[in-house]
């Protein structure tokens, strides 16, 4: 089945739902369609848009790097800077670059967006990457899952009071805290399998999109 939406030419495989291809000749039109669906900038009005663009340009220019033969950064240096930058800063940079540069917007569209829906239903644009509710890992919604992809604990991580030797909650604070779970995982036990906090998941299943109903540690 072939579906065209906003310039996307999609081919649906009934046996592997969710996969699709994007023809190179229609990609530029597709990015325009996605701009209508997803507001990358958060702007709600047209007023002041020129001032906003000028401010964004000034912000980018203040951090610009004037290259010459002696100061040209290497790819390794750029990769290291990306790895050490705050996530919020990287997101802001990507949003600004996507707004200003059609080539960047096209590349990010291909990497971060996909389409969803059964072959007989209307398609819609959705994020390509999700965080799993069960295991906490990211996964590509386009990739067909098998039952081994998601490994997790379905139970609760419970504190073992007797393992916190000489721990006085009046002096040291509560035992069952996020920081203690990270620092002393051996002092906690999973209710589902009796493994301590260092034990790998005891159940295999499918990835589930993360919600705010429950958080696992």
Short mmCIF file of C-alpha atoms in Angstrom, two decimals:
data_model
loop_
_atom_site.label_atom_id
_atom_site.label_comp_id
_atom_site.label_asym_id
_atom_site.label_seq_id
_atom_site.Cartn_x
_atom_site.Cartn_y
_atom_site.Cartn_z
CA UNK A 1 0.00 0.00 0.00
CA UNK A 2 1.40 3.45 -0.95
CA UNK A 3 0.38 6.51 1.09
CA UNK A 4 1.35 10.10 0.26
CA UNK A 5 1.03 12.61 3.10
CA UNK A 6 2.47 16.08 2.96
CA UNK A 7 5.07 14.99 0.41
CA UNK A 8 5.98 11.73 2.18
CA UNK A 9 5.67 8.73 -0.12
CA UNK A 10 5.23 5.85 2.26
CA UNK A 11 5.14 2.14 1.56
CA UNK A 12 3.35 0.05 4.15
CA UNK A 13 4.35 -3.52 4.87
CA UNK A 14 1.45 -5.36 6.51
CA UNK A 15 3.89 -7.76 8.17
CA UNK A 16 6.10 -5.08 9.68
CA UNK A 17 3.85 -2.28 10.74
CA UNK A 18 5.26 1.19 11.16
CA UNK A 19 8.22 0.99 8.74
CA UNK A 20 8.35 3.42 5.87
CA UNK A 21 10.59 4.92 3.22
CA UNK A 22 10.91 8.53 2.14
CA UNK A 23 11.63 9.28 -1.50
CA UNK A 24 14.51 11.72 -1.99
CA UNK A 25 12.55 13.74 -4.54
CA UNK A 26 9.73 14.52 -2.11
CA UNK A 27 11.70 15.16 1.06
CA UNK A 28 11.80 18.95 0.78
CA UNK A 29 8.03 19.06 0.49
CA UNK A 30 7.72 16.72 3.44
CA UNK A 31 9.67 19.00 5.73
CA UNK A 32 7.25 21.78 4.91
CA UNK A 33 4.31 19.57 5.82
CA UNK A 34 5.84 18.59 9.11
CA UNK A 35 6.44 22.24 9.95
CA UNK A 36 2.66 22.59 9.85
CA UNK A 37 2.19 19.65 12.22
CA UNK A 38 4.96 20.22 14.72
CA UNK A 39 5.96 23.69 15.88
CA UNK A 40 9.69 23.40 16.51
CA UNK A 41 10.02 26.96 17.75
CA UNK A 42 7.09 27.22 20.15
CA UNK A 43 6.00 30.52 18.50
CA UNK A 44 2.26 31.13 18.78
CA UNK A 45 2.03 34.51 17.02
CA UNK A 46 3.60 36.16 14.03
CA UNK A 47 4.22 39.45 15.88
CA UNK A 48 7.79 40.07 16.92
CA UNK A 49 9.09 37.20 14.78
CA UNK A 50 11.77 39.39 13.19
CA UNK A 51 12.98 40.49 16.63
CA UNK A 52 13.06 36.87 17.78
CA UNK A 53 15.09 35.81 14.75
CA UNK A 54 17.53 38.68 15.28
CA UNK A 55 17.93 37.73 18.95
CA UNK A 56 18.49 34.09 18.07
CA UNK A 57 21.06 35.07 15.44
CA UNK A 58 22.89 37.21 17.99
CA UNK A 59 22.92 34.31 20.44
CA UNK A 60 24.41 32.00 17.82
CA UNK A 61 26.98 34.59 16.67
CA UNK A 62 28.16 35.18 20.24
CA UNK A 63 29.15 31.53 20.39
CA UNK A 64 30.49 31.34 16.82
CA UNK A 65 33.93 29.93 16.14
CA UNK A 66 36.12 31.79 13.63
CA UNK A 67 38.26 29.12 12.04
CA UNK A 68 41.74 29.54 10.65
CA UNK A 69 44.53 27.11 9.89
CA UNK A 70 45.73 27.02 13.50
CA UNK A 71 42.38 26.96 15.31
CA UNK A 72 40.23 24.67 13.15
CA UNK A 73 38.61 22.22 15.60
CA UNK A 74 38.79 18.52 14.86
CA UNK A 75 35.80 16.21 14.69
CA UNK A 76 36.95 14.59 17.94
CA UNK A 77 36.94 17.98 19.66
CA UNK A 78 33.45 18.72 18.39
CA UNK A 79 32.22 15.29 19.50
CA UNK A 80 33.70 15.88 22.96
CA UNK A 81 31.98 19.27 23.19
CA UNK A 82 28.64 17.73 22.19
CA UNK A 83 29.05 14.95 24.74
CA UNK A 84 29.75 17.41 27.56
CA UNK A 85 27.09 20.00 26.69
CA UNK A 86 23.86 20.15 28.73
CA UNK A 87 20.95 18.37 27.04
CA UNK A 88 18.74 21.46 27.22
CA UNK A 89 21.40 23.50 25.43
CA UNK A 90 21.74 20.90 22.66
CA UNK A 91 17.97 20.85 22.20
CA UNK A 92 17.87 24.64 21.90
CA UNK A 93 20.70 24.61 19.33
CA UNK A 94 18.93 21.96 17.23
CA UNK A 95 15.65 23.89 17.32
CA UNK A 96 17.37 27.07 16.18
CA UNK A 97 19.36 25.35 13.44
CA UNK A 98 16.26 23.53 12.18
CA UNK A 99 14.42 26.83 11.98
CA UNK A 100 17.20 28.58 10.05
CA UNK A 101 18.66 25.84 7.84
CA UNK A 102 16.44 23.74 5.51
CA UNK A 103 19.18 21.11 5.13
CA UNK A 104 19.39 20.65 8.91
CA UNK A 105 15.59 20.55 9.15
CA UNK A 106 15.46 17.88 6.44
CA UNK A 107 18.10 15.75 8.18
CA UNK A 108 16.43 16.06 11.59
CA UNK A 109 13.04 15.23 10.10
CA UNK A 110 14.44 11.98 8.72
CA UNK A 111 16.17 11.09 11.99
CA UNK A 112 13.53 12.11 14.53
CA UNK A 113 10.10 11.72 12.92
CA UNK A 114 8.14 8.84 11.43
CA UNK A 115 4.54 7.96 10.59
CA UNK A 116 2.14 5.73 12.47
CA UNK A 117 -1.14 3.96 11.95
CA UNK A 118 -2.43 0.66 10.58
CA UNK A 119 -2.38 0.27 6.77
CA UNK A 120 -6.12 0.97 6.50
CA UNK A 121 -6.16 4.00 8.83
CA UNK A 122 -5.09 7.62 8.27
CA UNK A 123 -1.39 8.10 8.93
CA UNK A 124 0.03 10.68 11.36
CA UNK A 125 3.48 12.07 12.07
CA UNK A 126 4.94 10.96 15.41
CA UNK A 127 8.36 10.98 17.14
CA UNK A 128 10.57 8.16 15.90
CA UNK A 129 12.24 7.56 19.28
CA UNK A 130 10.50 6.68 22.55
CA UNK A 131 11.68 6.01 26.11
CA UNK A 132 10.48 2.63 27.39
CA UNK A 133 8.28 2.69 30.48
CA UNK A 134 9.64 -0.65 31.68
CA UNK A 135 13.39 -0.66 31.06
CA UNK A 136 14.06 3.07 30.65
CA UNK A 137 15.95 2.62 27.37
CA UNK A 138 15.25 4.48 24.13
CA UNK A 139 13.98 2.53 21.15
CA UNK A 140 13.11 3.12 17.50
CA UNK A 141 9.37 2.68 16.95
CA UNK A 142 10.08 1.70 13.33
CA UNK A 143 12.09 -1.37 14.29
CA UNK A 144 10.10 -4.57 14.66
CA UNK A 145 10.39 -5.79 18.25
CA UNK A 146 11.00 -9.26 19.53
CA UNK A 147 10.28 -10.40 23.07
CA UNK A 148 13.93 -10.12 24.09
CA UNK A 149 14.29 -6.38 23.43
CA UNK A 150 12.95 -5.16 26.78
CA UNK A 151 14.41 -6.65 29.98
CA UNK A 152 13.15 -5.20 33.26
CA UNK A 153 11.95 -5.77 36.83
CA UNK A 154 8.14 -5.70 37.19
CA UNK A 155 8.37 -5.42 40.99
CA UNK A 156 9.43 -2.71 43.41
CA UNK A 157 12.91 -1.99 44.75
CA UNK A 158 12.63 -2.29 48.53
CA UNK A 159 15.09 -1.14 51.17
CA UNK A 160 16.81 -3.70 53.44
CA UNK A 161 17.04 -1.93 56.80
CA UNK A 162 19.54 -4.37 58.29
CA UNK A 163 22.05 -3.70 55.51
CA UNK A 164 22.33 -0.04 56.45
CA UNK A 165 24.66 -0.70 59.38
CA UNK A 166 24.85 2.14 61.93
CA UNK A 167 22.43 4.19 59.85
CA UNK A 168 20.33 6.50 62.01
CA UNK A 169 17.55 8.12 60.01
CA UNK A 170 17.32 10.91 62.60
CA UNK A 171 20.92 11.83 61.77
CA UNK A 172 21.52 10.55 58.23
CA UNK A 173 18.03 10.97 56.80
CA UNK A 174 15.77 8.36 55.16
CA UNK A 175 17.30 5.13 53.86
CA UNK A 176 15.00 4.75 50.87
CA UNK A 177 16.09 7.61 48.62
CA UNK A 178 17.12 7.88 44.98
CA UNK A 179 20.67 8.76 45.92
CA UNK A 180 20.94 5.73 48.23
CA UNK A 181 19.55 3.45 45.51
CA UNK A 182 22.28 4.66 43.19
CA UNK A 183 25.08 4.66 45.78
CA UNK A 184 24.14 1.51 47.73
CA UNK A 185 22.19 -0.71 45.28
CA UNK A 186 23.25 -3.84 47.20
CA UNK A 187 21.19 -2.58 50.16
CA UNK A 188 17.95 -2.89 48.19
CA UNK A 189 16.01 -5.93 46.94
CA UNK A 190 13.60 -6.36 44.03
CA UNK A 191 10.26 -7.72 45.23
CA UNK A 192 9.75 -9.64 41.98
CA UNK A 193 12.87 -11.83 42.05
CA UNK A 194 14.69 -11.22 45.35
CA UNK A 195 17.69 -9.88 43.44
CA UNK A 196 19.49 -6.86 44.84
CA UNK A 197 19.69 -3.48 43.17
CA UNK A 198 22.60 -4.57 40.97
CA UNK A 199 20.66 -7.48 39.39
CA UNK A 200 19.64 -7.28 35.74
CA UNK A 201 16.00 -7.44 34.75
CA UNK A 202 14.15 -10.69 35.42
CA UNK A 203 11.37 -10.36 32.82
CA UNK A 204 11.49 -10.06 29.03
CA UNK A 205 8.80 -8.20 27.14
CA UNK A 206 7.98 -5.55 24.59
CA UNK A 207 8.92 -1.91 24.91
CA UNK A 208 6.16 0.42 26.08
CA UNK A 209 6.14 4.22 25.62
CA UNK A 210 6.95 5.98 28.85
CA UNK A 211 4.14 7.65 30.78
CA UNK A 212 4.03 9.68 33.97
CA UNK A 213 1.93 7.13 35.85
CA UNK A 214 4.82 5.25 37.41
CA UNK A 215 8.57 5.65 37.53
CA UNK A 216 11.05 2.82 38.04
CA UNK A 217 14.50 3.24 39.53
#
